Amino acid sequence: MQKGALLYEGKAKQVFATDDPALLVQRFKDDATAFDGAKKSSITDKGIVNNAISSHMLALLEKGGVRTHFVEQLNDREMLIKALDMILVEVVMRNVAAGSICKRYGIEEGITFDEPILELYYKSDPHHDPLMNAEHVAAFSLCSAEQLQEIGNTARRVNELMKEFFHSIGITLVDFKLEFGLAGGLIHLGDEISPDTCRLWDLKTGKKLDKDRFRFDLGDVEGAYQEMLGRVMAASDGA
Ligand code: UDP
């Protein structure tokens, strides 16, 4: 496999072509942004941590029967992925109240929901990823009703598999964001699963081990990412 041209550069990742049009290389950067790009910096070795954790999580989900874009981890910052036609819907799953749901509805951080809450957001930077529902998805022709149903079912399955895994390494999975796309006409889970896209709290102390340390200047940002890497890798060594 030969790595080709840079096709896309986002806030935290780059995507490169390969000599196979069905495959791409996803490269993780150390750049970090928050609050719609208003806050910008870099987190030393974040790209290495996020590539390793994402590779582990996507492989774990594949094993659990979830179709993902993950093919293999190539090196410390890159993974080989299937090319997807992305669906412009971001799915957030919430087990515990934190972040925007607290602000939007005035609820206290840390409340555990009886049932996980699934939210849909329109993936559109210029419009600041607004919250939407299934009717918006249909009206804007973002995907079919059947595809949205499958996306929802997959997100719930992903939540169960991830909650169990993170619990086994002493972490509460508070919430996370997923993105989906199509390859060969089939829905695949894409993007990444990392401390950038999940809220992860230590089960015993409640310490935040995710991007909120960067967002809210909580200190020890690199330490938190390294702590998550250590726990995930220890689990994979034992697997
Ligand atoms: N999230 C993400 N990308 C986004 C928005 C949210 O990865 O563009 C993740 C975020 O890290 C958290 C979850 O989705 O784990 C829920 O985020 P929330 O809606 O609370 O928004 P935030 O507080 O991050 O603005």
Coordinates of N, CA, C and O and ligand atoms in Angstrom, one line a residue, residues 90 92 94 98-101 104 119 121 129 175-177 195-199 211-212 215, ligand 1:
E90 N -24.1 13.7 13.1 CA -23.2 13.3 14.2 C -24.2 12.7 15.3 O -25.2 13.3 15.6
V92 N -24.6 11.6 19.1 CA -24.0 11.7 20.5 C -24.8 10.8 21.4 O -26.1 10.8 21.3
R94 N -25.4 9.6 25.4 CA -25.1 10.1 26.7 C -25.6 9.2 27.8 O -26.8 8.8 27.8
A98 N -23.4 15.8 31.1 CA -22.2 16.7 31.0 C -22.2 17.5 29.8 O -23.0 17.2 28.8
G99 N -21.5 18.5 29.7 CA -21.3 19.3 28.5 C -22.6 20.0 28.1 O -23.3 20.6 28.9
S100 N -22.9 20.0 26.8 CA -23.9 20.8 26.2 C -25.3 20.5 26.8 O -26.2 21.4 26.9
I101 N -25.5 19.2 27.2 CA -26.9 18.9 27.6 C -27.2 19.6 29.0 O -28.3 20.0 29.3
R104 N -27.9 23.3 27.9 CA -29.1 23.5 27.2 C -30.3 23.3 28.0 O -31.3 24.0 27.8
E119 N -28.7 11.6 20.7 CA -28.9 12.9 20.1 C -28.3 12.9 18.7 O -27.3 12.3 18.4
Y121 N -27.0 15.5 15.6 CA -26.5 16.9 15.3 C -26.2 16.9 13.8 O -25.7 16.0 13.2
D129 N -22.8 22.9 14.0 CA -23.3 21.5 14.3 C -24.6 21.6 15.1 O -24.7 21.1 16.3
D175 N -20.2 10.2 27.9 CA -20.8 10.4 26.6 C -19.8 10.3 25.5 O -18.6 10.2 25.7
F176 N -20.2 10.3 24.2 CA -19.3 10.2 23.1 C -20.1 10.6 21.8 O -21.3 10.6 21.8
K177 N -19.3 10.9 20.8 CA -19.8 11.3 19.5 C -19.4 10.2 18.4 O -18.2 9.8 18.4
P195 N -10.1 10.2 23.6 CA -10.5 11.2 24.6 C -10.9 12.5 24.0 O -11.4 13.4 24.7
D196 N -10.7 12.7 22.7 CA -11.2 13.9 22.0 C -12.7 13.8 21.8 O -13.4 14.9 21.7
T197 N -13.2 12.6 21.6 CA -14.6 12.5 21.2 C -15.5 11.7 22.3 O -16.6 11.5 22.0
C198 N -14.9 11.4 23.4 CA -15.6 10.8 24.5 C -15.4 11.6 25.8 O -14.3 12.2 25.9
R199 N -16.3 11.5 26.7 CA -16.0 12.0 28.1 C -15.8 10.7 28.9 O -16.6 9.8 28.9
K211 N -10.9 15.4 26.8 CA -10.6 16.7 26.3 C -11.1 17.9 27.1 O -10.7 19.0 27.0
D212 N -12.0 17.6 28.1 CA -12.5 18.6 29.0 C -11.4 19.3 29.8 O -11.4 20.4 30.1
R215 N -10.4 21.8 27.3 CA -11.4 22.8 27.1 C -11.5 23.8 28.2 O -11.6 25.0 28.1
Ligands
UDP1 N1 -18.2 15.8 20.6 C1 -17.2 15.6 19.6 N2 -17.2 16.5 18.6 C2 -18.1 17.5 18.5 C3 -19.1 17.7 19.5 C4 -19.1 16.8 20.6 O1 -16.4 14.7 19.7 O2 -18.1 18.3 17.5 C5 -18.2 14.8 21.8 C6 -17.7 15.5 23.0 O3 -16.3 15.3 23.2 C7 -18.5 14.8 24.1 C8 -19.8 14.4 23.4 O4 -19.5 14.5 22.0 O5 -17.8 13.6 24.5 C9 -20.9 15.3 23.7 O6 -20.5 16.7 23.5 P1 -21.5 17.9 23.9 O7 -22.7 17.9 23.1 O8 -21.6 17.9 25.4 O9 -20.7 19.2 23.4 P2 -19.5 20.0 24.0 O10 -19.7 20.1 25.5 O11 -18.3 19.1 23.7 O12 -19.5 21.3 23.3

